[in-house]
């Protein structure tokens, strides 16, 4: 799967947040997206998924050549896209098992052998993610700790097996063991399929466990530079001043 | 088989009807008393607080034809996991079953007509009288008084001391097509000390025809006993549904009383639960989901008479299209009811721009040393939740269905499997239409 984001602009109310994002993503590759708070990373994820609060004011998002901006959110998901939310919501009265069973049915509706094996799949994925089986009967995210919610996002990802996922700060608030488990989940999909991901993060540590192929940096609603993993080290060492001051635009010397 | 038909429901006709019944003297007196009291009152108007938002002036309550049909029950097998069944068709009992051995243990589960025809012991008739009396005493408007004068059919359940029955007793009211007729069913549940029973009541009505229902459910939960009552009203949208139920909960006893309202163009339903014994405990649950231009007005009353009692009401509604819901809840704590612990919550989920919902919770407390609180919320389906669910591939309809079912889950998770499937189907059909 190839996702081409071209000159994408979006606003919320009067607030212009994305100012012409250009970004090419591909399954089979791990992309990292970094950038200071408020630079528009979550907004970009939401716009890619058609969140109704945001108005697209220009540009396009092509998935394998097809513009998805007119599609409903669920149609986009059914293309094989997945979003792990920065702030997963609580769904009152809907158990993890029931929710995922239906989501799994929708994702693999043509593959009855697979949907029939749902319970087994879910249980083994829970073991893999080191999530207690008792969570199957709990209401999704209700009363879960921050870390449990994040793990639950990755459990959903493993179960729905997307072609491409955006992980919005899934690493934030995770202890080191949980971080490893999350990384293990991503790496498994990566090993099993042509899975690709855009990992939005502020920290190097998750990228030590999930090696990115490309690193992008976002600032003021734009992807201002892209490069190899060495960009992460530069950010870790220098912070964002060199971006804010526009030094990244000068040819490396 | 004989069926008596009455062309209207004026005082004279009802008097004639009462005289025509072959019932014990006390029942005739009780009906007569109800008629006298109702004659002394006007029909409710919007000047009455309880009817302020539900105008019944367009009804001519004296013009309603009604009939009473003889019972002709065919004995049927009791389904697995069910204690007994009573199926009414119109006013006639058509099928009845009771799990083997229960009758020998003293359980009575029969129709009103058969109870009066000598089907039950004299002691139970006296209990029945006192329960009906209490129901009549609690009736405070002309519609519910008329109910006791005009009862046309119904069911009686009695469970003797210390008998604990977890399998539900199922009462079903089905109907045939008809026009402008009145149905006046009565359900009475009496449990002795330490007895336990689960009752499922289904009012299914008909495809066509505009019936007016005037129902009452009375429950008397004996000391240390436990009753769970699940009523589902799914009448057609031309019908009207009035009901006034009254329950007393004995010392250390527990009552769970659930109502789900789906059908009828106009619903006016009231549930009064009296915490009569020390340490009694009650949960009053309600689910309502009006669509199109349905009007549903529900009232619950937690009457705390005895000390150290606990009660909890949770009513949750979803309102869509141009429908309107009204919920009035009262926690009434009497002077003697020290250390009362009572809660009342009403949630309304408004699913369309034209839908409207009113919530009026009230406390009336006549003693110190109580813990009471009420809360109500009215809101729309959360866009953030909807979006989250849709990113997992759910269509808008499916996402709404999942969220609305989840919303009702706090109450429906307490329902027995036997009823749930039907209820989920009804809810699903309403969301898909919404
Ligand atoms: N619903 C909203 N209403 C108003 N402003 C919003 C809304 N969502 C985002 N914004 C604004 O858009 C800008 C970008 O926010 P966004 O959440 O995309 O940033 P981010 O890069 O994900 O930041 P962080 O690293 O803190 O998660 C911020 O200034 C934010 O205040
Ligand atoms: Mg963010």
GROMACS .gro file of N, CA, C and O in nm, chain A residues 3 5 21 23-27 29-34 41 44-45 48 82-84 157 163-170 186 195-201 207 214-218 223:
model
  180
    3UNK      N    1   0.072   0.541   0.033
    3UNK     CA    2  -0.009   0.656   0.073
    3UNK      C    3   0.067   0.783   0.037
    3UNK      O    4   0.180   0.804   0.084
    5UNK      N    5   0.047   1.179   0.049
    5UNK     CA    6  -0.020   1.298   0.101
    5UNK      C    7   0.041   1.417   0.028
    5UNK      O    8   0.163   1.437   0.032
   21UNK      N    9   0.088   1.971   0.378
   21UNK     CA   10   0.172   1.857   0.417
   21UNK      C   11   0.202   1.773   0.294
   21UNK      O   12   0.111   1.736   0.219
   23UNK      N   13   0.388   1.413   0.209
   23UNK     CA   14   0.445   1.297   0.278
   23UNK      C   15   0.411   1.173   0.198
   23UNK      O   16   0.297   1.154   0.157
   24UNK      N   17   0.514   1.090   0.175
   24UNK     CA   18   0.487   0.963   0.106
   24UNK      C   19   0.515   0.848   0.200
   24UNK      O   20   0.622   0.838   0.258
   25UNK      N   21   0.416   0.763   0.215
   25UNK     CA   22   0.427   0.650   0.307
   25UNK      C   23   0.404   0.521   0.230
   25UNK      O   24   0.330   0.521   0.133
   26UNK      N   25   0.466   0.416   0.280
   26UNK     CA   26   0.458   0.292   0.206
   26UNK      C   27   0.455   0.174   0.301
   26UNK      O   28   0.528   0.174   0.401
   27UNK      N   29   0.369   0.077   0.273
   27UNK     CA   30   0.377  -0.041   0.359
   27UNK      C   31   0.505  -0.116   0.325
   27UNK      O   32   0.560  -0.102   0.216
   29UNK      N   33   0.749  -0.040   0.505
   29UNK     CA   34   0.846   0.052   0.566
   29UNK      C   35   0.793   0.108   0.697
   29UNK      O   36   0.673   0.122   0.716
   30UNK      N   37   0.888   0.142   0.786
   30UNK     CA   38   0.850   0.209   0.910
   30UNK      C   39   0.896   0.354   0.900
   30UNK      O   40   1.014   0.383   0.879
   31UNK      N   41   0.795   0.442   0.912
   31UNK     CA   42   0.825   0.585   0.911
   31UNK      C   43   0.809   0.638   1.053
   31UNK      O   44   0.719   0.596   1.124
   32UNK      N   45   0.896   0.730   1.090
   32UNK     CA   46   0.877   0.798   1.217
   32UNK      C   47   0.839   0.942   1.187
   32UNK      O   48   0.886   1.000   1.090
   33UNK      N   49   0.746   0.995   1.268
   33UNK     CA   50   0.709   1.136   1.252
   33UNK      C   51   0.729   1.204   1.386
   33UNK      O   52   0.671   1.164   1.488
   34UNK      N   53   0.816   1.305   1.386
   34UNK     CA   54   0.845   1.377   1.509
   34UNK      C   55   0.817   1.524   1.487
   34UNK      O   56   0.799   1.569   1.374
   41UNK      N   57   0.069   1.687   1.428
   41UNK     CA   58   0.085   1.543   1.402
   41UNK      C   59  -0.047   1.468   1.420
   41UNK      O   60  -0.087   1.389   1.333
   44UNK      N   61  -0.294   1.560   1.151
   44UNK     CA   62  -0.269   1.489   1.027
   44UNK      C   63  -0.331   1.349   1.032
   44UNK      O   64  -0.400   1.307   0.938
   45UNK      N   65  -0.311   1.278   1.143
   45UNK     CA   66  -0.369   1.143   1.156
   45UNK      C   67  -0.520   1.150   1.144
   45UNK      O   68  -0.583   1.070   1.074
   48UNK      N   69  -0.635   1.223   0.789
   48UNK     CA   70  -0.621   1.105   0.702
   48UNK      C   71  -0.740   1.010   0.722
   48UNK      O   72  -0.787   0.946   0.630
   82UNK      N   73  -0.516   0.172   0.973
   82UNK     CA   74  -0.546   0.164   1.116
   82UNK      C   75  -0.485   0.283   1.186
   82UNK      O   76  -0.374   0.327   1.153
   83UNK      N   77  -0.558   0.334   1.286
   83UNK     CA   78  -0.505   0.443   1.367
   83UNK      C   79  -0.505   0.404   1.514
   83UNK      O   80  -0.610   0.371   1.569
   84UNK      N   81  -0.387   0.404   1.574
   84UNK     CA   82  -0.379   0.387   1.720
   84UNK      C   83  -0.380   0.528   1.778
   84UNK      O   84  -0.291   0.608   1.751
  157UNK      N   85  -0.480  -0.357   1.669
  157UNK     CA   86  -0.404  -0.355   1.544
  157UNK      C   87  -0.364  -0.497   1.503
  157UNK      O   88  -0.381  -0.537   1.389
  163UNK      N   89  -0.280  -0.299   0.665
  163UNK     CA   90  -0.163  -0.288   0.579
  163UNK      C   91  -0.074  -0.173   0.620
  163UNK      O   92   0.046  -0.175   0.603
  164UNK      N   93  -0.141  -0.071   0.674
  164UNK     CA   94  -0.064   0.043   0.719
  164UNK      C   95  -0.129   0.104   0.843
  164UNK      O   96  -0.250   0.121   0.848
  165UNK      N   97  -0.047   0.135   0.944
  165UNK     CA   98  -0.102   0.189   1.068
  165UNK      C   99  -0.032   0.319   1.105
  165UNK      O  100   0.087   0.335   1.081
  166UNK      N  101  -0.111   0.409   1.162
  166UNK     CA  102  -0.051   0.528   1.222
  166UNK      C  103  -0.059   0.509   1.373
  166UNK      O  104  -0.166   0.483   1.428
  167UNK      N  105   0.057   0.517   1.439
  167UNK     CA  106   0.061   0.501   1.584
  167UNK      C  107   0.091   0.637   1.645
  167UNK      O  108   0.204   0.683   1.641
  168UNK      N  109  -0.014   0.699   1.699
  168UNK     CA  110   0.002   0.835   1.749
  168UNK      C  111   0.045   0.833   1.896
  168UNK      O  112  -0.038   0.812   1.985
  169UNK      N  113   0.172   0.852   1.919
  169UNK     CA  114   0.229   0.854   2.054
  169UNK      C  115   0.187   0.734   2.138
  169UNK      O  116   0.154   0.747   2.255
  170UNK      N  117   0.187   0.617   2.074
  170UNK     CA  118   0.152   0.496   2.148
  170UNK      C  119   0.255   0.473   2.260
  170UNK      O  120   0.225   0.413   2.362
  186UNK      N  121   0.430  -0.452   1.695
  186UNK     CA  122   0.456  -0.389   1.565
  186UNK      C  123   0.553  -0.475   1.484
  186UNK      O  124   0.530  -0.502   1.365
  195UNK      N  125   0.343  -0.512   0.615
  195UNK     CA  126   0.293  -0.406   0.701
  195UNK      C  127   0.387  -0.285   0.705
  195UNK      O  128   0.509  -0.297   0.704
  196UNK      N  129   0.324  -0.167   0.708
  196UNK     CA  130   0.401  -0.046   0.727
  196UNK      C  131   0.337   0.041   0.833
  196UNK      O  132   0.220   0.021   0.868
  197UNK      N  133   0.412   0.135   0.888
  197UNK     CA  134   0.356   0.220   0.993
  197UNK      C  135   0.419   0.358   0.993
  197UNK      O  136   0.533   0.377   0.949
  198UNK      N  137   0.339   0.452   1.042
  198UNK     CA  138   0.391   0.585   1.071
  198UNK      C  139   0.388   0.598   1.222
  198UNK      O  140   0.280   0.596   1.283
  199UNK      N  141   0.506   0.607   1.281
  199UNK     CA  142   0.512   0.610   1.426
  199UNK      C  143   0.537   0.753   1.472
  199UNK      O  144   0.644   0.810   1.449
  200UNK      N  145   0.433   0.810   1.532
  200UNK     CA  146   0.445   0.947   1.582
  200UNK      C  147   0.499   0.939   1.724
  200UNK      O  148   0.445   0.867   1.809
  201UNK      N  149   0.607   1.010   1.749
  201UNK     CA  150   0.666   1.000   1.882
  201UNK      C  151   0.750   1.124   1.914
  201UNK      O  152   0.789   1.199   1.825
  207UNK      N  153   1.201   0.405   1.908
  207UNK     CA  154   1.267   0.380   1.780
  207UNK      C  155   1.391   0.292   1.795
  207UNK      O  156   1.442   0.239   1.697
  214UNK      N  157   1.260   0.566   0.763
  214UNK     CA  158   1.264   0.708   0.730
  214UNK      C  159   1.214   0.787   0.851
  214UNK      O  160   1.125   0.741   0.922
  215UNK      N  161   1.269   0.906   0.871
  215UNK     CA  162   1.222   0.993   0.978
  215UNK      C  163   1.178   1.126   0.917
  215UNK      O  164   1.248   1.182   0.832
  216UNK      N  165   1.057   1.170   0.957
  216UNK     CA  166   1.005   1.297   0.907
  216UNK      C  167   0.989   1.392   1.024
  216UNK      O  168   0.954   1.349   1.134
  217UNK      N  169   1.008   1.518   0.996
  217UNK     CA  170   0.989   1.616   1.103
  217UNK      C  171   0.884   1.716   1.062
  217UNK      O  172   0.886   1.770   0.950
  218UNK      N  173   0.790   1.736   1.153
  218UNK     CA  174   0.679   1.825   1.125
  218UNK      C  175   0.693   1.951   1.209
  218UNK      O  176   0.732   1.945   1.326
  223UNK      N  177   0.549   1.911   0.684
  223UNK     CA  178   0.664   1.823   0.703
  223UNK      C  179   0.785   1.898   0.648
  223UNK      O  180   0.793   1.924   0.527
   0.00000   0.00000   0.00000
